[in-house]
CSV table of C-alpha atoms in Angstrom, one decimal:
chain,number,residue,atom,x,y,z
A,71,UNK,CA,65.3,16.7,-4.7
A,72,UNK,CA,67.7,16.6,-1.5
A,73,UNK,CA,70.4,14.8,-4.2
A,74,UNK,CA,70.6,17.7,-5.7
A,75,UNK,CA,71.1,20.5,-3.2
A,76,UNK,CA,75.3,20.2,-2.5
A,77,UNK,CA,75.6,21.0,-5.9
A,78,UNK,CA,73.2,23.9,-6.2
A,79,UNK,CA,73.0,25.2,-2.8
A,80,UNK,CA,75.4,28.3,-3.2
A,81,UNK,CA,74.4,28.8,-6.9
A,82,UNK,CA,70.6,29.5,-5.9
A,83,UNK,CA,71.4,31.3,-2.6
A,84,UNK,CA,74.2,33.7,-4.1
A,85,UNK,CA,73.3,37.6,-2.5
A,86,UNK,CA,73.7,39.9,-5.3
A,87,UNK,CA,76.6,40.3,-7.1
A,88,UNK,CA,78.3,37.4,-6.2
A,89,UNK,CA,80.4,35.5,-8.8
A,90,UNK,CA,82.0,31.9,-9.0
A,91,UNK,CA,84.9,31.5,-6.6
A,92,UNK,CA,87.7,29.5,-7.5
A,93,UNK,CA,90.1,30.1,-5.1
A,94,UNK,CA,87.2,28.3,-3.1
A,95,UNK,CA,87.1,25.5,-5.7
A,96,UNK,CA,90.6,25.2,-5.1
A,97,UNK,CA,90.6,25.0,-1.7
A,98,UNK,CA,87.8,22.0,-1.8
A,99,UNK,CA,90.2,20.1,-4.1
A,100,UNK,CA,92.8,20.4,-2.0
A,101,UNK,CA,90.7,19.3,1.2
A,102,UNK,CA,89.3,16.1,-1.4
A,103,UNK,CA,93.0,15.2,-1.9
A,104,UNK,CA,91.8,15.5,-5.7
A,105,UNK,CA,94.9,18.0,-6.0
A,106,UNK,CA,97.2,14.9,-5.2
A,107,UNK,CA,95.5,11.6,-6.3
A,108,UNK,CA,93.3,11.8,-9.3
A,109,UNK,CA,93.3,9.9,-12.7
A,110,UNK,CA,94.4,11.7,-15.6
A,111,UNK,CA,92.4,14.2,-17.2
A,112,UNK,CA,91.2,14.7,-20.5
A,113,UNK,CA,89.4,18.5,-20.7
A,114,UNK,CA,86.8,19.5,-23.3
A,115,UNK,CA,86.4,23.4,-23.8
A,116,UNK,CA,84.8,25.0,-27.1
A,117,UNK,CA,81.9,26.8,-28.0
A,118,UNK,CA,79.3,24.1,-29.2
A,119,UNK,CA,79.7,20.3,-29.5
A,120,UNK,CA,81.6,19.9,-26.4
A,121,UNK,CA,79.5,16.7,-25.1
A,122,UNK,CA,79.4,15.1,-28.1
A,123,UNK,CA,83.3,15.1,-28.5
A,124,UNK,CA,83.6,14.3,-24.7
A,125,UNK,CA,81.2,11.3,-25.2
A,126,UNK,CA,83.2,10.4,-28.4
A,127,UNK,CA,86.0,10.6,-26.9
A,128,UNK,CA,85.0,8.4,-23.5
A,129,UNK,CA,83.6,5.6,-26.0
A,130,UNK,CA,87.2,5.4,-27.7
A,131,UNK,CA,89.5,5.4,-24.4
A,132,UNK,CA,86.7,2.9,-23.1
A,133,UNK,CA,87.0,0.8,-26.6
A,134,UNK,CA,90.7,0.7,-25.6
A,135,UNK,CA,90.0,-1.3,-22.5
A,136,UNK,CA,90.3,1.4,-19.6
A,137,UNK,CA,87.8,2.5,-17.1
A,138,UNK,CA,86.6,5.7,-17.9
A,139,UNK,CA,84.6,8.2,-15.8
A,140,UNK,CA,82.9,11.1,-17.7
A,141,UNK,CA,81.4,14.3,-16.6
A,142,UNK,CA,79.4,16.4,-19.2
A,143,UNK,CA,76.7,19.0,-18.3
A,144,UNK,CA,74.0,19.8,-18.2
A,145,UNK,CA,72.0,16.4,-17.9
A,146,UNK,CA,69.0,15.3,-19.9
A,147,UNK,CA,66.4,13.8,-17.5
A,148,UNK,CA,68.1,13.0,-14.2
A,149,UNK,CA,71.3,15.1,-12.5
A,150,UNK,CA,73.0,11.3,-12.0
A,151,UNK,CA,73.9,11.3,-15.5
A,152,UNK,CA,76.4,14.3,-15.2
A,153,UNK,CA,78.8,11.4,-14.0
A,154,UNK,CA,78.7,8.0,-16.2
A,155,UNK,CA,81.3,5.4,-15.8
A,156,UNK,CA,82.4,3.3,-19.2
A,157,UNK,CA,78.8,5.7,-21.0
A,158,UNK,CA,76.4,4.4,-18.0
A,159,UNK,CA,75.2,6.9,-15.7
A,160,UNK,CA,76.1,6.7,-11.6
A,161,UNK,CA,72.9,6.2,-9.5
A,162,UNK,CA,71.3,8.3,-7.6
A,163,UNK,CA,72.3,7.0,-4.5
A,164,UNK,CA,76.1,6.8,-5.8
A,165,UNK,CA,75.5,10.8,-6.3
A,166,UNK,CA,74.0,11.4,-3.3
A,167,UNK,CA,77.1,9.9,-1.2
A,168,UNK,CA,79.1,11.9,-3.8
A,169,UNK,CA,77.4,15.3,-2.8
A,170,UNK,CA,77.2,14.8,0.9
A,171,UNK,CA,80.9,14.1,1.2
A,172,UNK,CA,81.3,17.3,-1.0
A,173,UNK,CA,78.9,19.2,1.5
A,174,UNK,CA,81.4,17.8,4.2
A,175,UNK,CA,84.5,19.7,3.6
A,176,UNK,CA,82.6,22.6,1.5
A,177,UNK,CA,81.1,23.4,5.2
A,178,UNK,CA,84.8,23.8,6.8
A,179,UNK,CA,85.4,26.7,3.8
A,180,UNK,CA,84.4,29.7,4.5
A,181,UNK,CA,81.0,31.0,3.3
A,182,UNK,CA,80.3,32.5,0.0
A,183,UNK,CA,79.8,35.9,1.9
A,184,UNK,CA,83.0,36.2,3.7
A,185,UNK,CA,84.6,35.1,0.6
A,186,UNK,CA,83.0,37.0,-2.0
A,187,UNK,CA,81.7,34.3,-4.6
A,188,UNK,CA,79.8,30.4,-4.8
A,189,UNK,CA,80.7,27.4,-5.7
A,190,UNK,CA,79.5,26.7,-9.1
A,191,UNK,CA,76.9,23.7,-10.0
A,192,UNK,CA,79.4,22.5,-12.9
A,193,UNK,CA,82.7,22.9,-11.1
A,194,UNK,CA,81.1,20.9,-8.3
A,195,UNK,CA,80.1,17.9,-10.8
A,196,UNK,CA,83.7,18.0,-11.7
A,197,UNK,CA,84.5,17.8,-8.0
A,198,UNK,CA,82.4,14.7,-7.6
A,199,UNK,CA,83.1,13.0,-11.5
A,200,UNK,CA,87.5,12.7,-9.6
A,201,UNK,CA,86.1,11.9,-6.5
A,202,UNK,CA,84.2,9.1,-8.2
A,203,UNK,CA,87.3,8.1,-10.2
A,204,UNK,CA,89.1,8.0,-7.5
A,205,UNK,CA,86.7,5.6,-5.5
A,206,UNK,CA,86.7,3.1,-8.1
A,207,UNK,CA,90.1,3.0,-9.3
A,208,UNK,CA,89.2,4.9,-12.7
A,209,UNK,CA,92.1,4.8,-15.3
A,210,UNK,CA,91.3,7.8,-16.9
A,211,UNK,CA,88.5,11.4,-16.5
A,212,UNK,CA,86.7,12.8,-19.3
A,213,UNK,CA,85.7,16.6,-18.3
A,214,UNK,CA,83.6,18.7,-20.2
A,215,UNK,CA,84.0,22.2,-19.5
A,216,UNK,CA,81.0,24.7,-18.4
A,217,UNK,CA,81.0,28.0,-20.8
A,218,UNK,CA,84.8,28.9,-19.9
A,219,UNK,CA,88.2,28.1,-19.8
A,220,UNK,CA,90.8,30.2,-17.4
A,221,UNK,CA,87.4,30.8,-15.4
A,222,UNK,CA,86.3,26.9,-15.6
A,223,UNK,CA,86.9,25.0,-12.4
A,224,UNK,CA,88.6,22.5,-15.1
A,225,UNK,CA,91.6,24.6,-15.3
A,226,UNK,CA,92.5,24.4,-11.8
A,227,UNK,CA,92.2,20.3,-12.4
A,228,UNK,CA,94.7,20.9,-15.2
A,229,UNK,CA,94.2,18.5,-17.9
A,230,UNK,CA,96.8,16.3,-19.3
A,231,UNK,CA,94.8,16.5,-22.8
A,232,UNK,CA,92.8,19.4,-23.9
A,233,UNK,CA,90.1,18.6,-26.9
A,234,UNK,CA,89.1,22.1,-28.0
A,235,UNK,CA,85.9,22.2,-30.5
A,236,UNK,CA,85.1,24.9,-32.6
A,237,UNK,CA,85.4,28.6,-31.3
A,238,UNK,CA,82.9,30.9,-32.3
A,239,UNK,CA,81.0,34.2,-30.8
A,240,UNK,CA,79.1,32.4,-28.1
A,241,UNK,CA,78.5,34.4,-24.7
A,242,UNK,CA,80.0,37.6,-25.8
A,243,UNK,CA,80.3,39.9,-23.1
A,244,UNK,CA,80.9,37.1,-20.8
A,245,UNK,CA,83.9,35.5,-21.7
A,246,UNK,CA,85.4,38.0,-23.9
A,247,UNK,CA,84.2,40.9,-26.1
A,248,UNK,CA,85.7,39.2,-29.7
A,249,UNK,CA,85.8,35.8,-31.0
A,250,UNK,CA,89.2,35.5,-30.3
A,251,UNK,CA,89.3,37.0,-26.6
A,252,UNK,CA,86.9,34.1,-26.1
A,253,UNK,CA,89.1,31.6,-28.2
A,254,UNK,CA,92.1,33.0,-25.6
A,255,UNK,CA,89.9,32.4,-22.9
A,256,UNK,CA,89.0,28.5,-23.5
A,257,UNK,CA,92.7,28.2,-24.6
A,258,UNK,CA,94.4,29.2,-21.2
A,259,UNK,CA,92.1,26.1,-19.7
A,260,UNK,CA,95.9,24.6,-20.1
A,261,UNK,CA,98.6,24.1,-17.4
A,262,UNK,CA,101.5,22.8,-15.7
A,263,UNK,CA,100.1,19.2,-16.3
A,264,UNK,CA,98.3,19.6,-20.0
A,265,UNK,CA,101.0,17.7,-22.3
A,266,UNK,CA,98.6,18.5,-25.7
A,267,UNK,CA,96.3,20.1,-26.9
A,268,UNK,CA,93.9,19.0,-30.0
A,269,UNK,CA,91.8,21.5,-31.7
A,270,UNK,CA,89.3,21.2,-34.6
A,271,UNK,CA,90.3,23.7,-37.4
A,272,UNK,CA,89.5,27.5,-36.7
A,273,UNK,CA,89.6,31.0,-38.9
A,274,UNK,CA,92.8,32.0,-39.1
A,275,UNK,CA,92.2,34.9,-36.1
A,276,UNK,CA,90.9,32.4,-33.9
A,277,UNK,CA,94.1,29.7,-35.0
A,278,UNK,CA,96.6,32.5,-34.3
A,279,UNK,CA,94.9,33.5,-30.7
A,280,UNK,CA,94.8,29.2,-29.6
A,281,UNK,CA,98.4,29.5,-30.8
A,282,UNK,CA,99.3,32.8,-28.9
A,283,UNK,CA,97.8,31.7,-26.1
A,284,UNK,CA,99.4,28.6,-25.7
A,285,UNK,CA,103.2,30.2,-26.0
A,286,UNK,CA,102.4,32.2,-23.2
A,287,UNK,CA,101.0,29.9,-20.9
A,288,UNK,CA,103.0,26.9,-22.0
A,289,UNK,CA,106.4,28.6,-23.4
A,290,UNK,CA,106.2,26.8,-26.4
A,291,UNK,CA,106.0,23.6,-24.6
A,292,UNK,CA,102.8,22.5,-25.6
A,293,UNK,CA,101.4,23.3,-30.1
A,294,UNK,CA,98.3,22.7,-31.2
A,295,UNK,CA,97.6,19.9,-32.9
A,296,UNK,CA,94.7,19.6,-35.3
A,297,UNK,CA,92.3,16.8,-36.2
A,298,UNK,CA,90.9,18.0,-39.4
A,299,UNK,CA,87.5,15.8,-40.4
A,300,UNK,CA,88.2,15.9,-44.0
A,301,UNK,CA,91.6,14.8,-43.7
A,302,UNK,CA,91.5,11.4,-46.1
A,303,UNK,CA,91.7,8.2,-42.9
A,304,UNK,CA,90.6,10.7,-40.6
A,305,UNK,CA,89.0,7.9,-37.8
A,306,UNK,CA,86.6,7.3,-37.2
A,307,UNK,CA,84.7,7.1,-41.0
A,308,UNK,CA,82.3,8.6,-42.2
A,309,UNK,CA,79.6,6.3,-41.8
A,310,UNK,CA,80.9,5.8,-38.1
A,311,UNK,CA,80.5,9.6,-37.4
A,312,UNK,CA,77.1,11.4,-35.4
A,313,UNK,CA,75.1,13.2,-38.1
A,314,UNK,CA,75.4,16.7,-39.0
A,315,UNK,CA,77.4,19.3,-37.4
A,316,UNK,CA,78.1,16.8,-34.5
A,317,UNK,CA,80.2,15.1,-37.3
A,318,UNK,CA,83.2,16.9,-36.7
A,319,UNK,CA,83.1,17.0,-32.7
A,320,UNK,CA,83.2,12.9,-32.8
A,321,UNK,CA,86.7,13.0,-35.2
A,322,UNK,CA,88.0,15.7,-32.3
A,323,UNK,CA,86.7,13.2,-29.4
A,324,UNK,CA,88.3,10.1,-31.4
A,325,UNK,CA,91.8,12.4,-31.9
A,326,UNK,CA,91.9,13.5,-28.3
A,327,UNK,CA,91.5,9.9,-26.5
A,328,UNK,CA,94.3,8.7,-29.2
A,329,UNK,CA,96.5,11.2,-27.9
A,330,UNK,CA,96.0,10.6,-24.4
A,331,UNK,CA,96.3,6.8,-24.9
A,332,UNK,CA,99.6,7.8,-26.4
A,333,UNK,CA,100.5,10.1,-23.4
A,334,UNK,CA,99.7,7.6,-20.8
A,335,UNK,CA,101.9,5.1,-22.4
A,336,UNK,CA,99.1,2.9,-24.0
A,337,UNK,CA,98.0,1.3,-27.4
A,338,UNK,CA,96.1,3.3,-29.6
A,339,UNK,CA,92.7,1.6,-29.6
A,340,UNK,CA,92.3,-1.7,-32.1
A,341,UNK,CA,89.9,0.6,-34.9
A,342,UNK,CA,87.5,-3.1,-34.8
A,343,UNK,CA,86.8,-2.5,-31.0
A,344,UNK,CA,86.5,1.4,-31.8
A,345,UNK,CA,84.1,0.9,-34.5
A,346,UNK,CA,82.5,-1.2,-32.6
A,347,UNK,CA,81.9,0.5,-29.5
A,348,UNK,CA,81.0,3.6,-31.7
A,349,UNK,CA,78.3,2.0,-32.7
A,350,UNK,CA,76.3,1.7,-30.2
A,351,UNK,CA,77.0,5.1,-29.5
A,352,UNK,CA,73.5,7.1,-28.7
A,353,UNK,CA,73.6,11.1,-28.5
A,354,UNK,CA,70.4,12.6,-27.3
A,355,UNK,CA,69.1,15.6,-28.6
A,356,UNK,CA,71.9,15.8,-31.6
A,357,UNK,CA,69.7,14.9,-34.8
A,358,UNK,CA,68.2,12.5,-32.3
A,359,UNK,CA,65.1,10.8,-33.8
A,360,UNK,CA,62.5,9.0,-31.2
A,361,UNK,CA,58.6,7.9,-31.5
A,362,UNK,CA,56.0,9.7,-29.7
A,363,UNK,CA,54.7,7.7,-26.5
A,364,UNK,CA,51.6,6.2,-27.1
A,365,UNK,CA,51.0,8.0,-31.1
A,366,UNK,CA,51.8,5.4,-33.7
A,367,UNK,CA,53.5,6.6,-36.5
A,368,UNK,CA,54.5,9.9,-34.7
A,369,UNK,CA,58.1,10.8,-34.3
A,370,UNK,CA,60.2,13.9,-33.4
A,371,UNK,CA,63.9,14.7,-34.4
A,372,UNK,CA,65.3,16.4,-30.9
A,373,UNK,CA,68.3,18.6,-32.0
A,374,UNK,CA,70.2,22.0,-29.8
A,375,UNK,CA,70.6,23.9,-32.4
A,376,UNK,CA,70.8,27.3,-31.3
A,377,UNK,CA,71.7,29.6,-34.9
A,378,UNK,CA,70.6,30.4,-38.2
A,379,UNK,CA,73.3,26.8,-39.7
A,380,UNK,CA,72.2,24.4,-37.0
A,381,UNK,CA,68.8,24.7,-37.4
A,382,UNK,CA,69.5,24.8,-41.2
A,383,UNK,CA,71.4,21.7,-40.9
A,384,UNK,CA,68.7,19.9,-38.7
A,385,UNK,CA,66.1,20.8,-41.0
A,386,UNK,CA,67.8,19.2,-43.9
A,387,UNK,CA,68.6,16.0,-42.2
A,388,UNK,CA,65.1,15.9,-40.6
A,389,UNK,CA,64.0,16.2,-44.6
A,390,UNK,CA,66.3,14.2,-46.2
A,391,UNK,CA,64.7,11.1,-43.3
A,392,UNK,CA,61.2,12.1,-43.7
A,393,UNK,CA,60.5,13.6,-47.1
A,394,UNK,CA,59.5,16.9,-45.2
A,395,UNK,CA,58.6,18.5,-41.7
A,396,UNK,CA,54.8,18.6,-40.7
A,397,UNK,CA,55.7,21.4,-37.7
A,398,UNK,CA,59.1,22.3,-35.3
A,399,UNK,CA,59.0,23.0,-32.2
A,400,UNK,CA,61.6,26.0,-31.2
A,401,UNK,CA,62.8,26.8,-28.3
A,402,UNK,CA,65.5,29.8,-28.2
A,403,UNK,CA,66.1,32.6,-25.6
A,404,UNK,CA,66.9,36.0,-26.8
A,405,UNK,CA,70.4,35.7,-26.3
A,406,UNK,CA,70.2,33.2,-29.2
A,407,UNK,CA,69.9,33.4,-32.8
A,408,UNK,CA,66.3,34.0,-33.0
A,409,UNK,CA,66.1,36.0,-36.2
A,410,UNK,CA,68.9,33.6,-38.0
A,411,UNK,CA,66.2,30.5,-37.1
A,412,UNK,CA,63.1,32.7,-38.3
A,413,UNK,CA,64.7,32.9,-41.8
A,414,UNK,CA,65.8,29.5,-41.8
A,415,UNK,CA,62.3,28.2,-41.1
A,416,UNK,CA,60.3,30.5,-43.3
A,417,UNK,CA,56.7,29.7,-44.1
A,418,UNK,CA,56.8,26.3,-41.9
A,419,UNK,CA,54.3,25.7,-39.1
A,420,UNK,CA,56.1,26.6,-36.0
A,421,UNK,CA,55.8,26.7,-31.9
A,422,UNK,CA,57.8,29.3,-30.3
A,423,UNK,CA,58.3,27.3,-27.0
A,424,UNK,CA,59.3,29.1,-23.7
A,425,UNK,CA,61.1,27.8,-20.6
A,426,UNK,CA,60.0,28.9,-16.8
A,427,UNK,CA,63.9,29.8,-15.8
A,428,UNK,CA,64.0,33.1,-14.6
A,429,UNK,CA,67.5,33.6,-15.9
A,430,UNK,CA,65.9,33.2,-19.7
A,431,UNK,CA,64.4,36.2,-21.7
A,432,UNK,CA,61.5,35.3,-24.4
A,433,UNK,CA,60.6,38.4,-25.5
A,434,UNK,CA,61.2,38.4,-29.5
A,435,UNK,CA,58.4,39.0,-31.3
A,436,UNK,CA,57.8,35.6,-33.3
A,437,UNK,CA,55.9,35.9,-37.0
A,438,UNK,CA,52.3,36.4,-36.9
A,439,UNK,CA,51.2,32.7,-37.9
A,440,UNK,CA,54.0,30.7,-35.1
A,441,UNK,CA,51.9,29.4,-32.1
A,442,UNK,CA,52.9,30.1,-28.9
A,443,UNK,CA,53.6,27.4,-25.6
A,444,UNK,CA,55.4,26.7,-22.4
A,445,UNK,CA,56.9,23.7,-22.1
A,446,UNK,CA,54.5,22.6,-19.4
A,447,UNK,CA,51.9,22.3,-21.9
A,448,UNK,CA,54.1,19.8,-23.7
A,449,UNK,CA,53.1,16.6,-23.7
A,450,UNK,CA,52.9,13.0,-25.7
A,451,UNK,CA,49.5,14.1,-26.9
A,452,UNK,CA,50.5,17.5,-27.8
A,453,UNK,CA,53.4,16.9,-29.7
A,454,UNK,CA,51.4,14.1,-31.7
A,455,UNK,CA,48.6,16.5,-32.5
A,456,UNK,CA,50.8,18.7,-34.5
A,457,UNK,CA,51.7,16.0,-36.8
A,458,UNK,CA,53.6,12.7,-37.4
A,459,UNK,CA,57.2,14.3,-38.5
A,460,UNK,CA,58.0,17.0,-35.6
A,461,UNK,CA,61.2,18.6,-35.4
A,462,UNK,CA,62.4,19.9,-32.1
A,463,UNK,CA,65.0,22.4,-31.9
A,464,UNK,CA,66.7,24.9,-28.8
A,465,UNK,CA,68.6,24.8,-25.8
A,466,UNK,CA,69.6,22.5,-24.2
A,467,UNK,CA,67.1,23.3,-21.3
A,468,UNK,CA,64.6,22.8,-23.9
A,469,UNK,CA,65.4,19.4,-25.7
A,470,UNK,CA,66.2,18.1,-22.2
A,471,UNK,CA,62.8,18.3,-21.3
A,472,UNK,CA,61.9,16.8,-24.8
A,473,UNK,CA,63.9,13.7,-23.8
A,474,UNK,CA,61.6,13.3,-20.7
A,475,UNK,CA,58.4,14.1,-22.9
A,476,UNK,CA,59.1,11.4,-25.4
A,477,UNK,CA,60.7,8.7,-22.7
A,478,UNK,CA,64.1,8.8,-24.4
A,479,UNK,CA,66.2,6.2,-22.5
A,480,UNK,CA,69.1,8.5,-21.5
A,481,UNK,CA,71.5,6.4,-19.1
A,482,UNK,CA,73.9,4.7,-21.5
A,483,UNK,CA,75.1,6.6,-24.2
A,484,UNK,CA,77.2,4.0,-25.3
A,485,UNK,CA,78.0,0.1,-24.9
């Protein structure tokens, strides 16, 4: 799809070795103006939940009355809904003007190879969710981070707000060797602009890094503040929250568009327009439940639960609606936590589902009575046949591709 090749073209032509480059991504904001004249920014970094609170939190500062753009990653069914404005995605010929004036100015940088690194596909959705704010007058961003935080193009945006979910030992190795390496690493996504930081309670190590973290880069200047879910009043209620473990990431988003309401100088929203803007609030693939095209009766629960307590979690909810599960569909890379989902889902009927990427291992040996399928082979009909209460679980590349499978309307996520 030519709409999608600014945004990808250095990723999938890097040479060898070749990292992300942000003094690059710094230089195209600077050529964009975005350095200069942007809306303020409210950044999501954590290690799970991250588009749920950034959705959250975009329905709130919308419910409030201003115009809010929001960039999350990756998309579902189309790349246009990496940038929404007020929860509706942008079109595709709204992102195709957005990437060619990208292309523009990336063209005057110098290359990837006389640098020594590529833009990044996420960093250049950021790019284009400003430069879409910009063009329409926006009164506030939404940014969801990629895997980072120091090494995020978000911290060279440098966030007025920073919503930080829960941190936990995701891409280890990558972002830091320890839990709370990788919780100093998402924290130093602060800056000369951030004015607070909200958090989601953490282990004490990981508390005490946030906390470190933030004295040096801030000098004291900016403390965590934390929106605990189980505080009594915590907004929005309980019967207002997503289900399961998304729970928590909708107090943080509510919290963290509060707080930046308050830091731009504005009323906090009126809790009858939050609650009901919330309402209509639609997150695919978390403890989403949708009927299967053309199968009466049928329906799947899409969730991206990627370890041994969010499949646990999804399997309970997906129970406690049905009665019981008549076969999941499972869909985790080695690098996931295969083993922790195999005891979860014990003696259930199961399809170990594979994805083409190249970047994705599948070799774990799955128990002897799982099936075995690429998502290619998926299909209304296929799904169906394995029973009327299906339960989809993995990546995100995976329950993406559900989304399109099922026909799940995916371009407003909230009203």
């Amino acid at each position: 799809m030519p709409v999608i090749d600014p945004f990808f073209v250095e990723w999938s032509d890097r040479a060898p070795g070749l990292t992300r480059d942000l003094p690059r991504a710094l230089e195209l904001l600077r050529a964009l103006g975005l350095d200069r004249e942007r809306p303020p920014v409210l950044g999501v970094v954590g290690s799970k939940g991250k588009g749920t609170t950034a959705t959250t939190a975009a329905a709130a500062l919308a419910s409030a009355g201003l115009r809010t753009v929001l960039a999350t990653g990756p998309s579902f069914r189309s790349y246009r809904e990496r940038v929404r404005v007020d929860g509706t995605s942008v079109t595709d010929a709204v992102l195709e003007s957005l990437g060619t004036r990208i292309d523009r100015v990336r063209r005057t940088l110098p290359s990837p190879e006389e640098a020594g690194g590529y833009l990044a596909p996420s960093g250049l959705f950021l790019v284009a969710a400003l430069l879409h704010a910009r063009d329409i007058g926006a009164d506030v961003c939404v940014l969801e981070a990629g895997m980072g935080g120091h090494r995020d193009e978000l911290r060279l945006i440098g966030p007025e707000v920073v919503a930080m979910g829960a941190i936990f030992a995701e891409h280890v190795g990558i972002l830091g060797n320890t839990v709370t390496e990788i919780a100093r690493e998402k924290t130093r996504v602060v800056g000369e602009r951030t004015r607070a930081l909200v958090r989601l309670p953490q282990v004490p190590e990981v508390a005490a890094a946030v906390d470190a973290a933030l004295v040096e880069v801030t000098g004291g200047r900016v403390v965590a503040e934390v929106a605990d879910p189980d505080r009594p009043g915590a907004e929005p209620p309980v019967g207002l929250r997503p289900p399961g473990l998304s729970a928590a990431s909708g107090v943080l988003g509510t919290a963290a568009a509060a707080r930046t309401l308050e830091c731009l100088g504005r009323r906090p929203p009126d809790p009858e327009r939050l609650h009901a803007t919330l309402r209509t609030l639609r997150l695919p693939a978390r403890l989403s439940r949708h009927p299967v095209p053309g199968a009466a009766g049928a329906e799947v629960i899409v969730d991206s639960a990627i370890d041994r307590v969010g499949v646990a979690t999804a399997l309970a909810h997906a129970r406690s609606v049905w009665g019981g599960v008549d076969h999941v569909l499972l869909c985790l890379p080695d690098h996931k936590d295969v083993s922790g989902a195999v005891g979860v889902l014990g003696d259930l009927p199961v399809t170990m589902v594979r994805l083409p990427e190249a970047h994705l291992r599948f070799e774990y040996a799955p128990p002897a009575h799982w099936g075995r399928a690429d998502t290619e082979e998926l299909s209304p009909a296929r799904v169906a046949a394995l029973g009327d209460r299906v339960l989809a679980l993995g990546t995100v590349y995976f329950t993406g591709r559900m989304t399109e499978v099922l026909d799940v309307p995916t371009d407003r996520l909230f009203g």
